[in-house]
mmCIF file of C-alpha atoms in Angstrom:
data_model
loop_
_atom_site.group_PDB
_atom_site.id
_atom_site.type_symbol
_atom_site.label_atom_id
_atom_site.label_comp_id
_atom_site.label_asym_id
_atom_site.label_seq_id
_atom_site.Cartn_x
_atom_site.Cartn_y
_atom_site.Cartn_z
ATOM 1 C CA MET A 501 -13.576 25.463 9.809
ATOM 2 C CA THR A 502 -14.408 21.958 8.621
ATOM 3 C CA THR A 503 -16.286 19.379 10.649
ATOM 4 C CA ARG A 504 -13.161 17.478 11.743
ATOM 5 C CA TRP A 505 -10.162 19.834 11.692
ATOM 6 C CA LYS A 506 -8.949 23.414 11.906
ATOM 7 C CA ASN A 507 -5.332 22.710 10.930
ATOM 8 C CA ARG A 508 -4.133 20.395 8.208
ATOM 9 C CA PRO A 509 -0.657 18.859 7.947
ATOM 10 C CA GLU A 510 1.900 20.581 5.756
ATOM 11 C CA GLY A 511 1.920 19.062 2.276
ATOM 12 C CA SER A 512 -1.359 17.202 2.782
ATOM 13 C CA THR A 513 -4.466 17.338 0.587
ATOM 14 C CA TRP A 514 -6.980 17.454 3.438
ATOM 15 C CA GLY A 515 -10.079 19.276 2.218
ATOM 16 C CA ASP A 516 -8.939 19.593 -1.405
ATOM 17 C CA TRP A 517 -11.780 17.342 -2.557
ATOM 18 C CA GLY A 518 -14.247 18.188 0.185
ATOM 19 C CA ASP A 519 -14.554 17.733 3.930
ATOM 20 C CA ASP A 520 -15.811 14.153 3.638
ATOM 21 C CA ASP A 521 -13.518 12.883 0.887
ATOM 22 C CA GLN A 522 -12.102 9.385 1.476
ATOM 23 C CA LYS A 523 -10.191 8.875 -1.785
ATOM 24 C CA GLY A 524 -7.322 11.338 -1.478
ATOM 25 C CA ARG A 525 -5.158 11.585 -4.561
ATOM 26 C CA MET A 526 -7.101 8.821 -6.236
ATOM 27 C CA ASN A 527 -9.299 11.767 -7.232
ATOM 28 C CA LEU A 528 -6.546 12.695 -9.699
ATOM 29 C CA LEU A 529 -7.279 9.561 -11.748
ATOM 30 C CA THR A 530 -9.874 11.425 -13.780
ATOM 31 C CA PRO A 531 -11.490 10.072 -16.956
ATOM 32 C CA GLU A 532 -9.200 12.398 -18.904
ATOM 33 C CA ARG A 533 -6.089 10.945 -17.247
ATOM 34 C CA VAL A 534 -7.277 7.367 -17.791
ATOM 35 C CA LYS A 535 -8.019 8.079 -21.456
ATOM 36 C CA ALA A 536 -4.594 9.659 -21.923
ATOM 37 C CA ALA A 537 -2.959 6.618 -20.310
ATOM 38 C CA VAL A 538 -4.796 4.207 -22.601
ATOM 39 C CA ALA A 539 -3.570 6.200 -25.608
ATOM 40 C CA GLU A 540 0.034 5.374 -24.633
ATOM 41 C CA VAL A 541 -0.460 1.594 -24.825
ATOM 42 C CA LYS A 542 1.760 0.089 -27.542
ATOM 43 C CA ASP A 543 1.882 -3.712 -27.153
ATOM 44 C CA GLY A 544 -1.200 -4.548 -25.066
ATOM 45 C CA ARG A 545 0.727 -6.888 -22.751
ATOM 46 C CA SER A 546 -0.342 -7.486 -19.143
ATOM 47 C CA PHE A 547 1.901 -8.073 -16.142
ATOM 48 C CA CYS A 548 1.206 -9.387 -12.656
ATOM 49 C CA LEU A 549 2.874 -7.076 -10.144
ATOM 50 C CA SER A 550 1.937 -9.118 -7.064
ATOM 51 C CA LEU A 551 3.992 -11.575 -5.070
ATOM 52 C CA PRO A 552 2.344 -14.925 -4.299
ATOM 53 C CA LEU A 553 0.158 -14.513 -1.218
ATOM 54 C CA ASP A 554 2.305 -16.940 0.801
ATOM 55 C CA LEU A 555 5.534 -14.959 0.345
ATOM 56 C CA PRO A 556 7.867 -13.805 1.821
ATOM 57 C CA GLY A 557 7.300 -16.990 3.893
ATOM 58 C CA GLY A 558 7.223 -17.445 7.656
ATOM 59 C CA ASN A 559 7.231 -14.357 9.854
ATOM 60 C CA ALA A 560 10.944 -13.558 10.102
ATOM 61 C CA VAL A 561 10.643 -10.440 7.924
ATOM 62 C CA ASN A 562 7.866 -9.049 10.123
ATOM 63 C CA PRO A 563 7.136 -11.068 13.300
ATOM 64 C CA LYS A 564 3.567 -9.763 13.676
ATOM 65 C CA ARG A 565 2.463 -10.935 10.216
ATOM 66 C CA HIS A 566 1.965 -14.554 9.208
ATOM 67 C CA PRO A 567 1.305 -16.437 5.955
ATOM 68 C CA PRO A 568 -2.259 -17.248 4.898
ATOM 69 C CA GLN A 569 -3.789 -20.247 6.628
ATOM 70 C CA LEU A 570 -6.289 -22.507 4.885
ATOM 71 C CA ASN A 571 -9.154 -23.787 7.039
ATOM 72 C CA PRO A 572 -11.786 -26.382 6.171
ATOM 73 C CA VAL A 573 -15.426 -25.728 5.424
ATOM 74 C CA PHE A 574 -17.794 -28.454 6.639
ATOM 75 C CA VAL A 575 -21.029 -29.980 5.435
ATOM 76 C CA GLY A 576 -22.197 -31.658 8.593
ATOM 77 C CA ASP A 577 -19.145 -33.643 9.693
ATOM 78 C CA ASP A 578 -17.663 -33.840 6.186
ATOM 79 C CA VAL A 579 -14.969 -31.516 4.852
ATOM 80 C CA TYR A 580 -16.390 -29.656 1.859
ATOM 81 C CA PHE A 581 -13.339 -30.186 -0.367
ATOM 82 C CA ASN A 582 -13.275 -32.710 -3.208
ATOM 83 C CA TYR A 583 -16.765 -33.326 -1.890
ATOM 84 C CA VAL A 584 -18.671 -35.920 -3.904
ATOM 85 C CA TRP A 585 -22.313 -34.901 -3.891
ATOM 86 C CA ASP A 586 -23.832 -38.314 -4.444
ATOM 87 C CA THR A 587 -22.584 -39.166 -0.952
ATOM 88 C CA HIS A 588 -25.805 -37.592 0.316
ATOM 89 C CA LYS A 589 -27.652 -37.080 -2.976
ATOM 90 C CA PRO A 590 -27.460 -40.296 -5.003
ATOM 91 C CA GLY A 591 -27.037 -39.745 -8.714
ATOM 92 C CA ASP A 592 -25.645 -36.205 -8.376
ATOM 93 C CA MET A 593 -22.386 -36.113 -10.371
ATOM 94 C CA ASP A 594 -20.965 -32.873 -8.930
ATOM 95 C CA VAL A 595 -17.673 -32.642 -7.024
ATOM 96 C CA SER A 596 -17.090 -29.395 -5.105
ATOM 97 C CA CYS A 597 -14.346 -27.528 -3.248
ATOM 98 C CA ASP A 598 -14.612 -24.686 -0.762
ATOM 99 C CA GLU A 599 -12.325 -23.338 1.938
ATOM 100 C CA ALA A 600 -11.829 -20.546 4.447
ATOM 101 C CA ILE A 601 -8.684 -18.425 4.567
ATOM 102 C CA THR A 602 -7.153 -16.517 7.471
ATOM 103 C CA LEU A 603 -5.276 -13.699 5.757
ATOM 104 C CA TYR A 604 -2.968 -11.075 7.243
ATOM 105 C CA SER A 605 -3.801 -8.173 4.949
ATOM 106 C CA GLN A 606 -0.293 -6.683 5.127
ATOM 107 C CA TYR A 607 1.624 -9.943 4.660
ATOM 108 C CA SER A 608 2.293 -9.941 0.925
ATOM 109 C CA THR A 609 1.579 -7.505 -1.908
ATOM 110 C CA GLN A 610 -1.221 -5.126 -0.972
ATOM 111 C CA TRP A 611 -2.637 -1.640 -1.295
ATOM 112 C CA ASP A 612 -2.601 0.528 1.821
ATOM 113 C CA SER A 613 -5.812 2.360 2.602
ATOM 114 C CA LEU A 614 -5.793 5.894 3.973
ATOM 115 C CA CYS A 615 -6.363 4.520 7.469
ATOM 116 C CA HIS A 616 -3.389 2.163 7.361
ATOM 117 C CA MET A 617 -1.163 4.952 8.666
ATOM 118 C CA GLY A 618 -2.121 8.085 10.552
ATOM 119 C CA SER A 619 -0.230 10.472 12.794
ATOM 120 C CA LYS A 620 -0.425 12.485 15.971
ATOM 121 C CA PHE A 621 -1.189 16.013 14.805
ATOM 122 C CA ASP A 622 -2.880 19.085 16.253
ATOM 123 C CA ALA A 623 -5.841 19.036 13.896
ATOM 124 C CA ASP A 624 -8.117 20.791 16.416
ATOM 125 C CA GLY A 625 -5.851 23.818 16.771
ATOM 126 C CA ASP A 626 -5.796 23.561 20.558
ATOM 127 C CA GLY A 627 -2.054 22.966 20.821
ATOM 128 C CA VAL A 628 -2.463 19.277 21.701
ATOM 129 C CA PRO A 629 -1.629 16.657 19.033
ATOM 130 C CA GLU A 630 -4.203 13.863 18.734
ATOM 131 C CA PRO A 631 -4.233 10.694 16.599
ATOM 132 C CA VAL A 632 -5.807 11.425 13.212
ATOM 133 C CA TYR A 633 -6.019 9.957 9.743
ATOM 134 C CA TYR A 634 -6.524 11.586 6.345
ATOM 135 C CA ASN A 635 -9.020 14.458 6.308
ATOM 136 C CA GLY A 636 -9.242 14.438 10.093
ATOM 137 C CA PHE A 637 -10.996 11.088 10.473
ATOM 138 C CA ARG A 638 -10.425 9.770 13.993
ATOM 139 C CA PRO A 639 -9.517 6.476 15.632
ATOM 140 C CA GLY A 640 -12.463 5.130 17.583
ATOM 141 C CA GLU A 641 -15.018 7.418 16.011
ATOM 142 C CA HIS A 642 -14.369 6.421 12.401
ATOM 143 C CA VAL A 643 -11.701 3.698 12.460
ATOM 144 C CA GLY A 644 -11.894 0.777 14.891
ATOM 145 C CA GLY A 645 -12.608 1.338 18.562
ATOM 146 C CA THR A 646 -10.719 3.034 21.345
ATOM 147 C CA PRO A 647 -7.044 2.010 21.586
ATOM 148 C CA GLY A 648 -6.713 -1.393 23.210
ATOM 149 C CA ASP A 649 -10.358 -2.477 23.065
ATOM 150 C CA GLY A 650 -9.765 -4.852 20.148
ATOM 151 C CA GLN A 651 -12.519 -3.419 17.951
ATOM 152 C CA LEU A 652 -11.512 -3.608 14.295
ATOM 153 C CA GLY A 653 -12.799 -2.370 10.963
ATOM 154 C CA ALA A 654 -12.973 0.983 9.220
ATOM 155 C CA ARG A 655 -16.180 2.969 9.019
ATOM 156 C CA ALA A 656 -14.261 5.513 6.947
ATOM 157 C CA LEU A 657 -11.131 5.425 4.754
ATOM 158 C CA GLY A 658 -11.397 1.679 4.081
ATOM 159 C CA ILE A 659 -9.710 0.070 1.086
ATOM 160 C CA GLU A 660 -13.116 -0.311 -0.573
ATOM 161 C CA ASN A 661 -12.804 3.350 -1.579
ATOM 162 C CA MET A 662 -9.886 2.419 -3.831
ATOM 163 C CA ALA A 663 -11.778 -0.558 -5.250
ATOM 164 C CA GLU A 664 -14.781 1.628 -6.048
ATOM 165 C CA THR A 665 -12.584 4.276 -7.684
ATOM 166 C CA CYS A 666 -10.585 1.679 -9.671
ATOM 167 C CA VAL A 667 -6.832 2.050 -10.067
ATOM 168 C CA GLN A 668 -6.437 2.852 -13.738
ATOM 169 C CA GLY A 669 -4.032 5.395 -15.140
ATOM 170 C CA ARG A 670 -0.474 5.928 -16.324
ATOM 171 C CA GLY A 671 2.239 4.065 -14.468
ATOM 172 C CA VAL A 672 5.768 5.470 -14.607
ATOM 173 C CA MET A 673 8.430 2.827 -13.965
ATOM 174 C CA VAL A 674 11.610 3.919 -12.181
ATOM 175 C CA ASN A 675 14.274 1.201 -12.204
ATOM 176 C CA LEU A 676 16.259 2.018 -9.075
ATOM 177 C CA HIS A 677 17.890 -1.421 -9.129
ATOM 178 C CA ALA A 678 19.571 -0.622 -12.443
ATOM 179 C CA HIS A 679 21.337 2.311 -10.781
ATOM 180 C CA PHE A 680 21.957 1.082 -7.233
ATOM 181 C CA GLY A 681 21.861 -2.714 -7.445
ATOM 182 C CA ASP A 682 21.264 -4.609 -4.196
ATOM 183 C CA GLU A 683 22.848 -1.893 -2.041
ATOM 184 C CA ARG A 684 20.700 -0.525 0.778
ATOM 185 C CA VAL A 685 20.603 3.152 -0.115
ATOM 186 C CA ALA A 686 18.180 5.890 0.915
ATOM 187 C CA ILE A 687 16.946 7.738 -2.170
ATOM 188 C CA GLY A 688 16.313 11.408 -1.532
ATOM 189 C CA PHE A 689 15.201 14.092 -3.955
ATOM 190 C CA ASP A 690 18.620 14.677 -5.511
ATOM 191 C CA LYS A 691 19.303 10.992 -6.214
ATOM 192 C CA LEU A 692 15.796 10.481 -7.602
ATOM 193 C CA MET A 693 16.094 13.468 -9.934
ATOM 194 C CA GLU A 694 19.477 12.174 -11.106
ATOM 195 C CA VAL A 695 17.843 8.878 -12.066
ATOM 196 C CA PHE A 696 15.022 10.743 -13.813
ATOM 197 C CA SER A 697 17.561 12.748 -15.811
ATOM 198 C CA LYS A 698 19.632 9.721 -16.831
ATOM 199 C CA ASP A 699 16.602 7.648 -17.827
ATOM 200 C CA GLY A 700 14.562 10.432 -19.432
ATOM 201 C CA ILE A 701 11.678 10.037 -16.980
ATOM 202 C CA GLU A 702 8.907 12.613 -16.796
ATOM 203 C CA VAL A 703 6.112 12.576 -14.216
ATOM 204 C CA GLU A 704 2.747 14.255 -14.711
ATOM 205 C CA GLU A 705 -0.148 14.953 -12.365
ATOM 206 C CA GLY A 706 -2.158 11.804 -11.725
ATOM 207 C CA ASP A 707 0.692 9.446 -12.612
ATOM 208 C CA MET A 708 1.380 6.318 -10.574
ATOM 209 C CA LEU A 709 5.057 6.231 -9.574
ATOM 210 C CA THR A 710 6.232 2.605 -9.765
ATOM 211 C CA LEU A 711 9.577 1.834 -8.139
ATOM 212 C CA PHE A 712 11.544 -1.310 -8.999
ATOM 213 C CA THR A 713 14.225 -1.915 -6.374
ATOM 214 C CA GLY A 714 14.920 -5.636 -6.823
ATOM 215 C CA TRP A 715 13.684 -6.433 -3.307
ATOM 216 C CA GLY A 716 10.733 -8.437 -4.601
ATOM 217 C CA ASP A 717 13.014 -10.535 -6.790
ATOM 218 C CA MET A 718 15.221 -11.175 -3.760
ATOM 219 C CA ILE A 719 12.141 -12.413 -1.875
ATOM 220 C CA LEU A 720 11.303 -14.759 -4.748
ATOM 221 C CA SER A 721 14.862 -16.094 -4.886
ATOM 222 C CA MET A 722 14.636 -17.148 -1.222
ATOM 223 C CA GLY A 723 11.833 -19.597 -1.982
ATOM 224 C CA GLY A 724 9.722 -18.985 1.116
ATOM 225 C CA ASP A 725 12.654 -19.146 3.572
ATOM 226 C CA PRO A 726 13.635 -15.480 3.825
ATOM 227 C CA ASP A 727 16.869 -14.134 5.269
ATOM 228 C CA ALA A 728 15.376 -11.234 7.220
ATOM 229 C CA GLU A 729 18.718 -9.612 8.060
ATOM 230 C CA LYS A 730 19.777 -9.594 4.419
ATOM 231 C CA LEU A 731 16.415 -8.275 3.255
ATOM 232 C CA HIS A 732 16.367 -5.449 5.787
ATOM 233 C CA ASN A 733 19.798 -4.368 4.570
ATOM 234 C CA SER A 734 19.272 -4.665 0.823
ATOM 235 C CA CYS A 735 17.931 -2.586 -2.059
ATOM 236 C CA ALA A 736 16.890 1.024 -2.401
ATOM 237 C CA VAL A 737 14.287 2.763 -0.247
ATOM 238 C CA LEU A 738 12.964 6.302 -0.414
ATOM 239 C CA ASP A 739 14.327 8.715 2.179
ATOM 240 C CA GLY A 740 11.176 9.722 4.028
ATOM 241 C CA TYR A 741 13.161 12.272 6.049
ATOM 242 C CA ASP A 742 14.174 14.327 3.006
ATOM 243 C CA ASP A 743 11.912 17.377 3.041
ATOM 244 C CA LYS A 744 12.787 18.151 -0.591
ATOM 245 C CA LEU A 745 11.543 14.713 -1.614
ATOM 246 C CA LEU A 746 8.349 15.140 0.397
ATOM 247 C CA GLN A 747 7.757 18.526 -1.217
ATOM 248 C CA TRP A 748 8.329 17.046 -4.672
ATOM 249 C CA ILE A 749 5.735 14.358 -3.972
ATOM 250 C CA THR A 750 3.310 17.123 -2.998
ATOM 251 C CA ASN A 751 4.079 19.291 -6.025
ATOM 252 C CA SER A 752 4.182 16.485 -8.589
ATOM 253 C CA GLY A 753 0.569 15.453 -8.072
ATOM 254 C CA LEU A 754 1.298 11.723 -8.009
ATOM 255 C CA SER A 755 -1.861 9.687 -7.503
ATOM 256 C CA VAL A 756 -0.135 6.683 -5.897
ATOM 257 C CA ILE A 757 3.350 5.356 -5.167
ATOM 258 C CA VAL A 758 3.981 1.667 -5.820
ATOM 259 C CA SER A 759 7.087 -0.289 -4.871
ATOM 260 C CA ASP A 760 8.375 -3.856 -4.735
ATOM 261 C CA ASN A 761 9.995 -3.316 -1.334
ATOM 262 C CA MET A 762 8.543 -3.521 2.153
ATOM 263 C CA ALA A 763 7.292 -0.008 2.783
ATOM 264 C CA VAL A 764 8.436 2.270 -0.081
ATOM 265 C CA GLU A 765 10.553 4.245 2.394
ATOM 266 C CA ASN A 766 12.947 2.986 5.057
ATOM 267 C CA SER A 767 10.597 1.300 7.522
ATOM 268 C CA HIS A 768 13.462 0.818 9.993
ATOM 269 C CA GLY A 769 14.511 4.462 9.925
ATOM 270 C CA ASP A 770 14.140 7.079 12.625
ATOM 271 C CA GLY A 771 14.297 10.839 12.326
ATOM 272 C CA ASP A 772 12.624 14.217 12.164
ATOM 273 C CA THR A 773 10.845 15.824 9.258
ATOM 274 C CA GLN A 774 8.392 18.683 8.745
ATOM 275 C CA GLY A 775 8.080 19.384 12.443
ATOM 276 C CA GLY A 776 7.466 15.799 13.543
ATOM 277 C CA ARG A 777 9.309 12.629 14.406
ATOM 278 C CA SER A 778 8.758 9.189 12.937
#
């Protein structure tokens, strides 16, 4: 028995790297895997994979998330932006800018920490499912406060664990848009393997699966005025209800999954898988 759970979810890695691990499959990005990835570099070019922080624009795509808001920083009664220092310190030639930003962390491109999504699961082995996150960390005790009390912040499983680990390794690009275009199609195991076969794609343990669906380009083309209905009905998504796909993700040893769409899988779907409903 570990300190936080007796049962672990099917296909999970709870306990594989110790009872208190907070990095999950980031542990697979070993020095050996990073070195092997560097050896594959041919051209040395760099690419930005992030959308601008103020896209998609507005809150039509997700009503609970809003664009970043700039707020002023003050020096006394003066706004500290294009601030001319000799206003209060004669002869000082400096001009300074500072600002505060209110940022919805899930609004634009972002990494999800291991406490972004949890599940109700009988981790205690008493027959009663309770809310848990990776490795049995609990809401209230480790993440935020009790439901509804408004207390925020993660005392475990925060995104700082990814920053400290550093996300460096081999990325494997899968161009789903080349095969499926703008059609909204759920990609299960069979379809994904068909793409792999056609494109000669091989995935190794520790790889970062990078999915290009075209959804991000569609966001960019809308120029900050998104058509939410069109977006929610466009471009490929993974079929999170396909048990064969879930098992492949487990067996493949992927370190992370990256996508240019809203949630990798169909965030508006509903169904049963591996003994649960989502």
